[in-house]
Structure formats: structure tokens, C-alpha cells
Coordinates of C-alpha atoms and ligand atoms in Angstrom, one line a residue:
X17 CA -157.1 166.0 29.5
X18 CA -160.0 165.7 26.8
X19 CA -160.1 162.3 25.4
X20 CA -159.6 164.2 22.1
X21 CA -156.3 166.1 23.4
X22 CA -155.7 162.1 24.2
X23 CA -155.4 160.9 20.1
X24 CA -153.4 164.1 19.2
X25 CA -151.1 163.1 21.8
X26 CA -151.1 166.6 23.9
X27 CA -149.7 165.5 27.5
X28 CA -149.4 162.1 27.1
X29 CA -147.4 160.3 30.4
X30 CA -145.1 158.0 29.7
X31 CA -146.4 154.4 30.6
X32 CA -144.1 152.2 32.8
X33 CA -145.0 149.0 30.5
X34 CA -145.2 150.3 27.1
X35 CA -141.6 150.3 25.2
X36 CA -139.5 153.4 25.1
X37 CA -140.7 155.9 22.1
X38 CA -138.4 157.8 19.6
X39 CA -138.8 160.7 18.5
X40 CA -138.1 161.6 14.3
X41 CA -138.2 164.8 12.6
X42 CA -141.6 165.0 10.6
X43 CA -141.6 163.8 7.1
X44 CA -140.1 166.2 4.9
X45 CA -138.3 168.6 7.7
X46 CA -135.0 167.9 8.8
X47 CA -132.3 169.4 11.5
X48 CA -129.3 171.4 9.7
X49 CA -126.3 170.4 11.5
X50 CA -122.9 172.2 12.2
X51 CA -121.0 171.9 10.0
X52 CA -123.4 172.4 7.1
X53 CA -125.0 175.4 9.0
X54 CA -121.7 177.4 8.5
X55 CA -122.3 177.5 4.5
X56 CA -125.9 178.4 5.2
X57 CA -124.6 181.3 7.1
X58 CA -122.2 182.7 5.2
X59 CA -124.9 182.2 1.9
X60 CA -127.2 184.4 4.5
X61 CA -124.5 187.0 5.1
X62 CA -124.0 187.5 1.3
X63 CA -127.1 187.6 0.6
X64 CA -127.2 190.4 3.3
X65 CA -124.1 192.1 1.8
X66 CA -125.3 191.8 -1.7
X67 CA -129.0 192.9 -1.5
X68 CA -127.9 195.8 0.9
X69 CA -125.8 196.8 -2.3
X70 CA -129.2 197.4 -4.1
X71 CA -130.8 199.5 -1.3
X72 CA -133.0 196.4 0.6
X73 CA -133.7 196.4 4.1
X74 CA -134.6 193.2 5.8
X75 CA -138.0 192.4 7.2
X76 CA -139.3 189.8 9.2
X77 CA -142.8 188.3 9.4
X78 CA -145.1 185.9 11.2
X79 CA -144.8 182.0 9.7
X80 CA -148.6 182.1 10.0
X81 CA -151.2 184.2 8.5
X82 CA -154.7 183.5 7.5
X83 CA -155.8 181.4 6.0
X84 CA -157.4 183.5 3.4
X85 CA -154.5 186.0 2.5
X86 CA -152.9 182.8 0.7
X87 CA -156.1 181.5 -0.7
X88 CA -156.4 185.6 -2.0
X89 CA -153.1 186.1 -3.4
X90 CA -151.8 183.0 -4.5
X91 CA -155.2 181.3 -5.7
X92 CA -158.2 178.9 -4.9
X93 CA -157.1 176.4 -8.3
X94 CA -153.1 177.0 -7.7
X95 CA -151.3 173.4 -6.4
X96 CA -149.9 175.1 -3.5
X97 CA -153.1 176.6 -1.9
X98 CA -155.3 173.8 -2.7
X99 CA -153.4 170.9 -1.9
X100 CA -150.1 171.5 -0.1
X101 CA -151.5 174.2 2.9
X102 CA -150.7 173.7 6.7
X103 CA -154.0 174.9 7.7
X104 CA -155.6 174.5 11.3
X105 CA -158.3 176.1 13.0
X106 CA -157.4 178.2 15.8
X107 CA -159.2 178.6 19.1
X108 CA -161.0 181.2 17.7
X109 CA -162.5 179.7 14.8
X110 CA -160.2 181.7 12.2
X111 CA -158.3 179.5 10.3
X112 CA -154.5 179.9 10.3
X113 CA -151.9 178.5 7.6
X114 CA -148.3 178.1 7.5
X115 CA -147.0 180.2 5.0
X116 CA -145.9 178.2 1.8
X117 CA -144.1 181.6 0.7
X118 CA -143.6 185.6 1.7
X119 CA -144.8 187.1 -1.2
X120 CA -148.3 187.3 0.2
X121 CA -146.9 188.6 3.7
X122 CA -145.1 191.5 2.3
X123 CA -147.7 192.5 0.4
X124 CA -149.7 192.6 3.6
X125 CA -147.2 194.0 5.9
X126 CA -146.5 197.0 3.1
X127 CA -150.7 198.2 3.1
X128 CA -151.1 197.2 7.2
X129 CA -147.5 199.5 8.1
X130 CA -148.1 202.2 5.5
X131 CA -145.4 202.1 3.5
X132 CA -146.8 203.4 0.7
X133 CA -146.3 206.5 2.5
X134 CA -142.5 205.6 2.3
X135 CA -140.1 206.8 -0.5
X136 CA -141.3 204.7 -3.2
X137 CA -140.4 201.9 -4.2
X138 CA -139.8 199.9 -1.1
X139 CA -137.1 197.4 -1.2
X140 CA -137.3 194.7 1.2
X141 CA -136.0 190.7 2.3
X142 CA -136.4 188.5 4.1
X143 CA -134.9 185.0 4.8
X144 CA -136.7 182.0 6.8
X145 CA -138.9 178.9 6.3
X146 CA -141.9 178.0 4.1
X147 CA -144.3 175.6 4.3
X148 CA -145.8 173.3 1.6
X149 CA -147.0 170.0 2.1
X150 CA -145.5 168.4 -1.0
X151 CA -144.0 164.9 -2.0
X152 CA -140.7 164.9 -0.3
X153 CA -137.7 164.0 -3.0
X154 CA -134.3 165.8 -3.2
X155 CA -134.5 169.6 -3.3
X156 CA -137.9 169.3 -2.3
X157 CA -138.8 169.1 1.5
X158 CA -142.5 170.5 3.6
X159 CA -140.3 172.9 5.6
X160 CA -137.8 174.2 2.9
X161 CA -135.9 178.1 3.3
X162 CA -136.3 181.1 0.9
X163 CA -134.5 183.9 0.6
X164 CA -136.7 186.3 -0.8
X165 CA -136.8 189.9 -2.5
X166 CA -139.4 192.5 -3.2
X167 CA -139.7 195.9 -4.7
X168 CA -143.0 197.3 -3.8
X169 CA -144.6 200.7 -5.4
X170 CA -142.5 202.8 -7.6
X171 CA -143.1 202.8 -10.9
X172 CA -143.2 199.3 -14.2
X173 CA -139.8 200.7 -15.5
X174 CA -138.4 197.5 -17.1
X175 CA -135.7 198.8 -15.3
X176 CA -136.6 197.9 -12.1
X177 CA -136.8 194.2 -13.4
X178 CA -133.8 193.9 -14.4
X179 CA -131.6 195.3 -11.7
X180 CA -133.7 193.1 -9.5
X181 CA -132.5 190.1 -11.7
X182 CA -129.1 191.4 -12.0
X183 CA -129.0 191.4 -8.3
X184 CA -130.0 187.8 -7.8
X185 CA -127.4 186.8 -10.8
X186 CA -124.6 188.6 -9.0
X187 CA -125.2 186.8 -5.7
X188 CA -125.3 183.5 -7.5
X189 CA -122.1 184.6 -8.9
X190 CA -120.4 185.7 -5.4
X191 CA -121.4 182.2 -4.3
X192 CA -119.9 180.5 -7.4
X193 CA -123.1 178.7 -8.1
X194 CA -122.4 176.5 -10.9
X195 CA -124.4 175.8 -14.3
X196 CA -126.6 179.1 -13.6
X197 CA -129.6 179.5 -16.1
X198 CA -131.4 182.4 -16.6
X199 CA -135.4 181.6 -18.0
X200 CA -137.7 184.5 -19.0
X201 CA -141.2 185.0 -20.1
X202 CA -143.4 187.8 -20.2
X203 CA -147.3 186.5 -18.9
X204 CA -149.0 189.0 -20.4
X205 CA -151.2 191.3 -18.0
X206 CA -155.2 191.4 -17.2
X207 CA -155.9 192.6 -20.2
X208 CA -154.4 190.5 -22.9
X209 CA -153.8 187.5 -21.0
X210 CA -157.0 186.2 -20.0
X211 CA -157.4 186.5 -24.3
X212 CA -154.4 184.3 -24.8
X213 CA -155.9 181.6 -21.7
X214 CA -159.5 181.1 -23.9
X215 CA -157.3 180.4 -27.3
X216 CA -155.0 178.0 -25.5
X217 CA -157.9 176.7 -23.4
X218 CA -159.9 175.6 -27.3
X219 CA -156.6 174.6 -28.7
X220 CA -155.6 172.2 -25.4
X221 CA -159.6 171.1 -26.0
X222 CA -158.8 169.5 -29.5
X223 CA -156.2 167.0 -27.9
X224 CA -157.5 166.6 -25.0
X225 CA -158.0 163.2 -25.6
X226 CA -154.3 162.5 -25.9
X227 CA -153.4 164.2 -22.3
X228 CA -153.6 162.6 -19.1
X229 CA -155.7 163.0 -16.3
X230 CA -154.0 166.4 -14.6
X231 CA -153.4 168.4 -18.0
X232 CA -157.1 167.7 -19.1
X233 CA -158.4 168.7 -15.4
X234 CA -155.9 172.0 -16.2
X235 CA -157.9 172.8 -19.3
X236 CA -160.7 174.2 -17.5
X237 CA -159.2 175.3 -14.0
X238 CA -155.6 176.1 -15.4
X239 CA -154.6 175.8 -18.7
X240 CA -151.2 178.0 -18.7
X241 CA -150.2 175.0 -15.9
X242 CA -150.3 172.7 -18.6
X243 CA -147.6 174.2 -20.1
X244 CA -145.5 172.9 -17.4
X245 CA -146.2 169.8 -17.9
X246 CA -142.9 167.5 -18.0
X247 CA -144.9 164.1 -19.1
X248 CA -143.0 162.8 -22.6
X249 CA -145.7 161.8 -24.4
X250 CA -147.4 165.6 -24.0
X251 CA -144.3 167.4 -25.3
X252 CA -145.4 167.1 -28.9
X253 CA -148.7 168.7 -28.7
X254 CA -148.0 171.4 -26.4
X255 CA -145.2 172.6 -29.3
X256 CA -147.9 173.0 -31.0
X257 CA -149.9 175.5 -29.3
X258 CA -150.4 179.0 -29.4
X259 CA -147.3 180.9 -28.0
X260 CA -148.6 184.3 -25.3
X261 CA -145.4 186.8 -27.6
X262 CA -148.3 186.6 -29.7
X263 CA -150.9 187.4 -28.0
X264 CA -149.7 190.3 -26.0
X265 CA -151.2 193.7 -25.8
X266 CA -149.0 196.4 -27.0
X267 CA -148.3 197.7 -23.3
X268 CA -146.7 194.6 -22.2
X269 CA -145.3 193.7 -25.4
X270 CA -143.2 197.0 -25.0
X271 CA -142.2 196.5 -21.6
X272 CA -140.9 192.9 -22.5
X273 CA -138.8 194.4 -25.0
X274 CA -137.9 196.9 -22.8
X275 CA -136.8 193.9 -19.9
X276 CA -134.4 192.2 -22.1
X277 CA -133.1 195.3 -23.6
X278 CA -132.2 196.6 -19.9
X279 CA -131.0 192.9 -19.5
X280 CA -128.6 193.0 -22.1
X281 CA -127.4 196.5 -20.7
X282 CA -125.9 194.9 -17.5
X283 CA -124.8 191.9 -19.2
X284 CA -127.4 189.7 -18.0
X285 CA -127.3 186.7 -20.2
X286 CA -130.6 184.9 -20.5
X287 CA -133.1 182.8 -22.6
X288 CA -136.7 183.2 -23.5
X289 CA -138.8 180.4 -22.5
X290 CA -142.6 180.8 -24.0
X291 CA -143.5 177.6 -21.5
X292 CA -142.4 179.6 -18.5
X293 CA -145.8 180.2 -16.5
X294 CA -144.7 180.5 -12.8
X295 CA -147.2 178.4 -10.2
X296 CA -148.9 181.0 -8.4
X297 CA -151.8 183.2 -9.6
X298 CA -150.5 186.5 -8.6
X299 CA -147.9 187.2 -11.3
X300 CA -148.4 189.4 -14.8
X301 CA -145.7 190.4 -17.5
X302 CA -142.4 189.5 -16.7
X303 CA -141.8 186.1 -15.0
X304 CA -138.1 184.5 -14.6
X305 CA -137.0 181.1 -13.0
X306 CA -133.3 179.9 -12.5
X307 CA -131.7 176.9 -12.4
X308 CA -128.2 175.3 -11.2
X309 CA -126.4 172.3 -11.8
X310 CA -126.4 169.1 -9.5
X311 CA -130.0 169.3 -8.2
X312 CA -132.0 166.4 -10.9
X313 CA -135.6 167.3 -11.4
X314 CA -135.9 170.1 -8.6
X315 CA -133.0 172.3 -10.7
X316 CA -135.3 175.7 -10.0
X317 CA -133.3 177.7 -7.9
X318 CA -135.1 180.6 -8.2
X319 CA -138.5 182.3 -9.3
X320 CA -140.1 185.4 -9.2
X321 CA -141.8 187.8 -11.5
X322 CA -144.3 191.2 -11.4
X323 CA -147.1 191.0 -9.7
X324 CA -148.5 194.3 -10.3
X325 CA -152.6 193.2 -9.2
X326 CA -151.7 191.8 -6.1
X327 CA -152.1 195.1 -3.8
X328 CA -155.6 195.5 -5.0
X329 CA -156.3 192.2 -4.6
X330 CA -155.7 192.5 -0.7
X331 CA -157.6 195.7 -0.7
X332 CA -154.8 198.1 -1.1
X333 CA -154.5 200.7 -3.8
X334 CA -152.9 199.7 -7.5
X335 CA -149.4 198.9 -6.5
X336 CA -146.8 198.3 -8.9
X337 CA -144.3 195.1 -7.2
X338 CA -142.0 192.5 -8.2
X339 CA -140.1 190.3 -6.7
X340 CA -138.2 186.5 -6.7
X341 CA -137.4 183.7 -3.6
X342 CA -134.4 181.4 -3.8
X343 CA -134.7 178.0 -2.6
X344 CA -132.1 178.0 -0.1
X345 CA -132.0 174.3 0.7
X346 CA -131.7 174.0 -3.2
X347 CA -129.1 176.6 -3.4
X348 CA -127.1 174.9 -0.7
X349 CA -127.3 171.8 -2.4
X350 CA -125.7 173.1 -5.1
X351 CA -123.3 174.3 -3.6
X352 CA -122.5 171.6 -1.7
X353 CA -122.8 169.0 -5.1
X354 CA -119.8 171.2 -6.5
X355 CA -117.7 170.6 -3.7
X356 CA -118.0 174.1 -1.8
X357 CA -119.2 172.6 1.6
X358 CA -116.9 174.5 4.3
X359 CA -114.2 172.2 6.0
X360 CA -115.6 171.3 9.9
X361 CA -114.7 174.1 12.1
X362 CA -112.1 173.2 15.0
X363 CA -110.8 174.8 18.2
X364 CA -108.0 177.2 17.9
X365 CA -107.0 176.4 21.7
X366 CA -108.0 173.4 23.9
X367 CA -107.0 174.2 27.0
X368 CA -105.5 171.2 28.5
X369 CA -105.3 172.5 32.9
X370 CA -104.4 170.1 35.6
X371 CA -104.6 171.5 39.3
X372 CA -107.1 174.0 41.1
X373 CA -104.8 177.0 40.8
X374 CA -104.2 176.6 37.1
X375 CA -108.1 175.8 36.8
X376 CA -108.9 179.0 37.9
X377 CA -106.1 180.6 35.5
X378 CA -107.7 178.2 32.7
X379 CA -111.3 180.3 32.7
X380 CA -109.5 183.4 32.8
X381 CA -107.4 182.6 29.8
X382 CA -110.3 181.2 27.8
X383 CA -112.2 184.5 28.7
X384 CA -109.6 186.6 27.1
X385 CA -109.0 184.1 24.1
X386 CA -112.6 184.1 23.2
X387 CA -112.9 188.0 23.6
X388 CA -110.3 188.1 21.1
X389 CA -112.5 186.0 18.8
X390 CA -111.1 182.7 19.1
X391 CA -112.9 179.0 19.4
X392 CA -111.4 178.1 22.9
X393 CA -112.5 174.7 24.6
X394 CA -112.5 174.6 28.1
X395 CA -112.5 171.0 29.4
X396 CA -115.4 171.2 32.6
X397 CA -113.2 168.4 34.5
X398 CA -109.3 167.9 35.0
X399 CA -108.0 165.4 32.8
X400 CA -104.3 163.4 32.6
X401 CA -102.5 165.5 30.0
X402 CA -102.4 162.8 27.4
X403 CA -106.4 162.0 27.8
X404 CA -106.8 166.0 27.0
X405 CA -104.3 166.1 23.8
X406 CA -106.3 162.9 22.3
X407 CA -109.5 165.0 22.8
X408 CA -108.1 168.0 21.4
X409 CA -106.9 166.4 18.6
X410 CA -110.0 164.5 18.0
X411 CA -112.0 168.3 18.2
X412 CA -109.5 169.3 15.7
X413 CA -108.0 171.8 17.7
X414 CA -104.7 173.7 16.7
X415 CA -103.2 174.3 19.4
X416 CA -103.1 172.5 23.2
X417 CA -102.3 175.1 25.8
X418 CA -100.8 173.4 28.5
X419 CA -101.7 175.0 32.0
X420 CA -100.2 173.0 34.8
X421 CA -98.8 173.9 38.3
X422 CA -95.4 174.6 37.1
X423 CA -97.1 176.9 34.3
X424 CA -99.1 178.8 36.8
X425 CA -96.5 179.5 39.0
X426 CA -94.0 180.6 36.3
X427 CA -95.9 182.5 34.4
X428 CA -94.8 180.9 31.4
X429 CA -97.6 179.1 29.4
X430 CA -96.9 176.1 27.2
X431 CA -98.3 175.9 23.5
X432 CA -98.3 173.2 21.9
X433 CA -98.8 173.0 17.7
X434 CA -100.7 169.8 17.9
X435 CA -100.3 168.7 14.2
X436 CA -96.5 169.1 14.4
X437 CA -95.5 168.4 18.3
X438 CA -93.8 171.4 18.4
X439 CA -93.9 173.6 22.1
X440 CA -93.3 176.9 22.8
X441 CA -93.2 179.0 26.0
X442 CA -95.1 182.1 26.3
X443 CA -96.0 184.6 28.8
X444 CA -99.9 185.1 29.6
X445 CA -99.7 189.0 28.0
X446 CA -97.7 188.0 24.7
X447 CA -100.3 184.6 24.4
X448 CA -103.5 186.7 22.9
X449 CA -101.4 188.4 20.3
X450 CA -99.4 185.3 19.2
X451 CA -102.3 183.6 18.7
X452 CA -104.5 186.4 16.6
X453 CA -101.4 186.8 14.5
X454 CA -101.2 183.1 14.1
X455 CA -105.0 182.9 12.9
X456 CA -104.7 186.4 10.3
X457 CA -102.3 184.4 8.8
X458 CA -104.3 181.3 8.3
X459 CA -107.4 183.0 7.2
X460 CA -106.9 186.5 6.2
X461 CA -110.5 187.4 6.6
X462 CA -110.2 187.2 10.4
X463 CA -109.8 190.6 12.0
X464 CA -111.7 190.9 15.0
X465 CA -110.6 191.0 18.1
Ligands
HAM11 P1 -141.9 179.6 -6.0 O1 -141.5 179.4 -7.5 O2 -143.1 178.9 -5.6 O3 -142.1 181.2 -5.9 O4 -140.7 179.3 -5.0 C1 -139.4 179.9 -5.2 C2 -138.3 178.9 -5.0 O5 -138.5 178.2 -3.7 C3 -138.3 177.7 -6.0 O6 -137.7 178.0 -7.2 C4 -137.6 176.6 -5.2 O7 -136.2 176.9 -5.3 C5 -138.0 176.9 -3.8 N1 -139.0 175.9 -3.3 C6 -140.3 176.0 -3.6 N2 -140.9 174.9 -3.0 C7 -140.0 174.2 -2.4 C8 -139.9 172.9 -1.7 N3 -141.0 172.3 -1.4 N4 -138.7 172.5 -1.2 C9 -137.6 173.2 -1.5 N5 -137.6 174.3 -2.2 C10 -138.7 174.8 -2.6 C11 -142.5 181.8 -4.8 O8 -142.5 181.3 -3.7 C12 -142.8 183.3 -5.0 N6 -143.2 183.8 -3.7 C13 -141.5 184.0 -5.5 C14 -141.8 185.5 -5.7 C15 -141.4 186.5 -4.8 N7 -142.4 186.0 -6.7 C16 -142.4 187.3 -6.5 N8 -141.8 187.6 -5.4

């Protein structure tokens, strides 16, 4: 081993001497757990449900691309590419990054595949981790989840933006997210907006003086970041400056009108926010964030906007696309804050067996009860009948099935209802229906078997 490979700690052998290491999850990741990983499921499987409603089909990527697909499509002066990247160099001297989002991938993955050859537009999502090295706090973590959406090609119908929003609304709403709050904006395009970035750019220059240190460095690299800024004392003076409604060309000032007129057609309630400028350097006209209730500073739940210059950007032909990503830890937060966590999960059936003949009976049983789509635990050594009802109880099980000699050779199984003591006897054939009818009834939306 190179004395290099040494300090990153590849290989190292544990030293008889040196005291016992442990192990912890890198700053700002962190292990979802049963029984939170239930709710991020079943927010996964709506998601699912809901965008398939809409026409999307899922697609998965890489979690690493080059370096410089990021740097093209989300921008050199942008926070996330210059400071919160997982770059490395690989063995070939290219250098790799984690992806802090998917909206760069996509794009890729639609020119490489040749989808434009594809019914236009393309729908497509896709659910997993991003990366950005950023100041842990709640909501905020360096491996976080999106769920994200894009409709790629097709036409800049203001249409297409709003179903897109409507879509994302209507999951929210399926979930029961609380304290939902639709922001829009329109960004201009790269015609009018780089117009509207000089005036603010000499206005910000007039107080510059009275900013701090990241706003005035966002004059000249950044300025539409600046009205972002959340610092009290700034609030005042950037009220005053020039708004981009009046500084759009006619082409996107039409298409903004036509956005919240399509809005307002599906009932989409929503608020115009002039300050909204989105963090990454892709987007043009309409922009939109979402927040929720119970998540403190990092309340945006969702963001997403056109980004119609992208596909030429990444040497494709002029694409129309827009798109959004959920924060999924955030959403689950959310969730969670208003009290929608799912209960822990228990058995159905801990089979409680004494005796190698009713052992043998025991696997078959639990065979059939888990074809039949019930949780079944199958203790792996015999155990005194009251040892095995205090473990089923303590795994929440329902029921204890009591398999013993006298069981086995009758042919008459014993149930037991563990919350209420009560036992019944039933035989092996009649035990897979009682126990799927038992479990409809508790949760209607069980049907398989
Ligand atoms: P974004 O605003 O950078 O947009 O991220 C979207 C959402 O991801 C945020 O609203 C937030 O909920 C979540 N998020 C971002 N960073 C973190 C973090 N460090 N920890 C936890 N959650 C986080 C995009 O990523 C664009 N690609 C969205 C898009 C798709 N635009 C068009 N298509």
C-alpha cells in the first residue's frame, strides 16, 4: 500500500494496541430507519401514482457525471458549483462530481439517447440522492433526496407550466402537506434579462456601501442573488430596486400572463414574488418555489422553473424544458412535524413452535402466511412458550400461533389474540383465510394475497 493510500485510510489493519475505532455517518448524511422509511415509501409510491397520472415515466441516472456538465449547466459563479461540489479526480485524470441535482443529467441523458426523436415533449422522473456540500442545519443535509420532474421538448405553451405545477400541488395535496405556498416569478429570458441584470447591477452599486460583504461580492458576479438575501438590515434597500415585471420583453411578458391565467384555470392558488430568482443559472421565464409549514429557515420544499437554453448549452439543439425537484427529506419533515409519521409496523403472526416435528410445520406455515402477504416471524431457535409470547409482544405482533406437539399431531392450530388473551383453534387450511380476512378488516387497503 502507497504511503499515500496510508493517510486516506484505504486498507488500513487494525492495530492490536491502538483502541477500538467507531465508525459515524459522514457529517451531513444520515441512515433512514424503519420505521421512518415506510412514509418515505409510500411519499415515493404517490409520487409514482401521481406523476404517472400526467404521462411521466421514470428514469434513472448515474450519481456522478463530469465534472463540467454541472459547471456547464448550473454555472461557474452559482453557490452550488463553486463551493458545495463533491469533485475528485478519477484514475483517468477526468474529473468526476457527485451530482448536487438531476436537472443537468436529464438534459444529458435526453441529447445522448435521442429522445428528441421521441414524441415530443418527453416527460420524465426520477427519485434519488443529491449531493451538496453545504452547512448541515435542519432540512438541510450533504446527501439530501429529490424527487424530480421534467418536461423536455414540446413546445413554451404556458400551458405546459402550469399542469406541471398543478401536478406537484396535487401530490402535496394527496400527502396532506400542511401550510402549502405557492411563489411565482417570471426571470425574464436572454433577451430582456441580461437588460434588467445591468440596471439592478447600477442601482445595487449606489448602496453598496450599506450591504455586506456577500451581496456587494454579488454585484458584479450575481446580482439577481442578491435579491435573496435574507440579512435584516438589507431588506429596505433592496425594496427599493428595480422590479424584472418591468423590464420584460413583450414575449415573456405574454407568456407570464399567460402562466397565471392557465394557473387560475385549474385552480392553482399562488403569489407573485418579484424577489424569486431561483439559485442556479440555467433557468429563464417562469420560476416557482414552494414552501410548507414546520421546517424554520429551510421551508423550500420545492423549486423548479423553464430552462429553455439549457439543451444548447450542452450542445444539443434549442430545446424548450421545464421542470421542478422536491426536497424529500424536507417534505418528510413536514410531514412528520404535522404528526403523519406512520405507526411502527408489527408482525401479524409470531410463530411461537416447540418440538422438531412442529418446527418443521412452523416453516411451512410461515411460507404460506407470507405468500399471502403477511409479516410472519419465525423464531430461528425453540423457545419456552412464555419467553416467545413476551417477544412477540414486544415485536408488536397480533397474533401468537401456538405450534406445539399436541398442535401438530391434531391438526388443530392454536391462535392466540395477544392484546386480549383470547385463543382460538383452527385447522392449518381455514388459518390463511382467517387471518387475510382479519387484516382486510384492519386496513382495508390490504388485498394481496
Ligand atoms: P433547487 O432549488 O436547488 O433546485 O433544489 C430543489 C429542492 O431540493 C429545494 O427546494 C430543497 O427542498 C431541496 N434541497 C436543496 N438542497 C438541499 C439540501 N442541502 N438539503 C436538503 N434539501 C435540499 C434544483 O435542484 C433544480 N434542479 C430543480 C429543477 C428541476 N429545476 C428545473 N427542473
Amino acid at each position: 500500500m502507497s504511503e499515500a493510500a496510508a493517510k486516506k485510510g484505504f486498507g488500513e489493519k487494525p492495530q492490536p494496541k491502538e483502541e477500538r475505532r467507531k465508525f459515524q455517518a459522514i457529517k451531513g448524511t444520515r441512515d433512514l430507519l424503519p420505521p421512518e422509511t415506510a412514509l418515505w415509501h409510500r411519499v415515493e409510491q404517490i409520487a409514482q401514482e401521481v406523476f404517472a397520472s400526467y404521462g411521466f415515466g421514470e428514469i434513472r441516472l448515474p450519481i456522478f457525471e463530469t465534472t463540467d456538465l454541472f459547471a456547464r449547466s448550473i454555472g461557474l459563479e452559482t453557490d452550488v458549483v463553486s463551493k458545495e461540489m463533491y469533485s475528485f479526480e478519477d484514475r483517468d485524470e477526468t474529473s468526476i462530481s457527485l451530482r448536487p441535482e438531476a436537472t443537468a443529467s436529464v438534459s444529458r441523458a435526453y441529447l445522448e439517447n435521442g429522445m428528441q426523436q421521441l414524441p415530443q415533449p418527453v416527460k420524465l422522473y426520477t427519485i434519488g440522492p443529491m449531493f451538496r456540500r453545504e452547512r448541515p442545519q435542519k432540512g438541510r443535509y450533504r446527501q439530501f433526496y429529490q424527487i424530480d420532474a421534467e418536461v423536455l421538448g414540446g413546445s413554451d405553451a404556458p400551458a405546459i407550466d402550469a399542469e406541471l405545477i398543478e401536478m406537484v400541488m396535487k401530490f402535496f395535496e394527496r400527502l396532506g402537506l400542511e401550510g402549502v405556498q405557492l411563489d411565482i416569478n417570471c426571470i425574464g429570458d436572454k433577451k430582456c434579462r441580461p437588460i434588467y441584470v445591468e440596471r439592478l447591477r447600477a442601482e445595487l452599486r449606489k448602496v453598496k456601501d450599506r450591504l455586506g460583504p456577500d451581496s456587494q461580492r454579488r454585484i458584479e458576479t450575481n446580482p439577481l442573488r442578491v435579491l435573496d438575501s435574507k440579512l435584516e438590515n438589507e431588506q429596505k434597500l433592496i425594496e427599493g430596486m428595480p422590479h424584472i415585471a418591468e423590464h420584460l420583453c413583450e414575449e415573456c411578458a405574454e407568456n407570464y400572463r399567460g402562466v397565471k391565467k392557465e394557473l387560475e384555470l385549474r385552480g392553482v392558488k399562488y403569489r407573485e414574488n418579484w424577489r424569486l430568482v431561483r439559485g442556479l443559472d440555467y433557468y429563464s421565464r417562469a420560476t416557482f418555489e414552494i414552501t410548507a409549514k414546520g421546517l424554520g429557515s429551510q421551508n423550500a420544499v420545492c423549486g423548479g422553473g423553464r430552462y429553455d437554453g439549457l439543451m444548447e448549452l450542452l450542445g444539443g439543439p434549442p430545446t424548450r424544458a421545464t421542470g421542478f425537484a422536491i426536497g424529500e427529506d424536507r417534505l418528510i419533515l413536514s410531514l412528520q412535524e404535522a404528526g403523519k409519521a406512520p405507526a411502527p409496523q408489527g408482525r401479524d403472526v409470531y410463530i411461537a413452535w416447540m418440538g422438531e416435528k412442529a418446527y418443521a410445520t412452523a416453516i411451512r406455515a410461515a411460507e404460506n402466511l407470507r405468500a399471502a402477504g403477511l409479516r410472519i416471524e419465525l423464531p430461528p431457535a425453540e423457545q419456552k412458550f412464555g419467553k416467545a409470547l413476551g417477544q412477540a409482544d414486544k415485536l408488536r405482533a397480533r397474533y401468537a400461533l401456538i405450534l406445539g406437539d399436541n398442535e401438530v399431531a391434531s391438526g388443530q392450530w392454536t391462535l392466540k389474540t395477544l392484546a386480549t388473551g383470547e385463543q382460538i383453534k383452527l385447522a392449518e387450511s381455514h388459518l390463511v383465510d382467517f387471518l387475510k380476512g382479519e387484516k382486510a378488516k384492519a386496513d382495508p387497503s390490504h388485498r394481496s394475497g
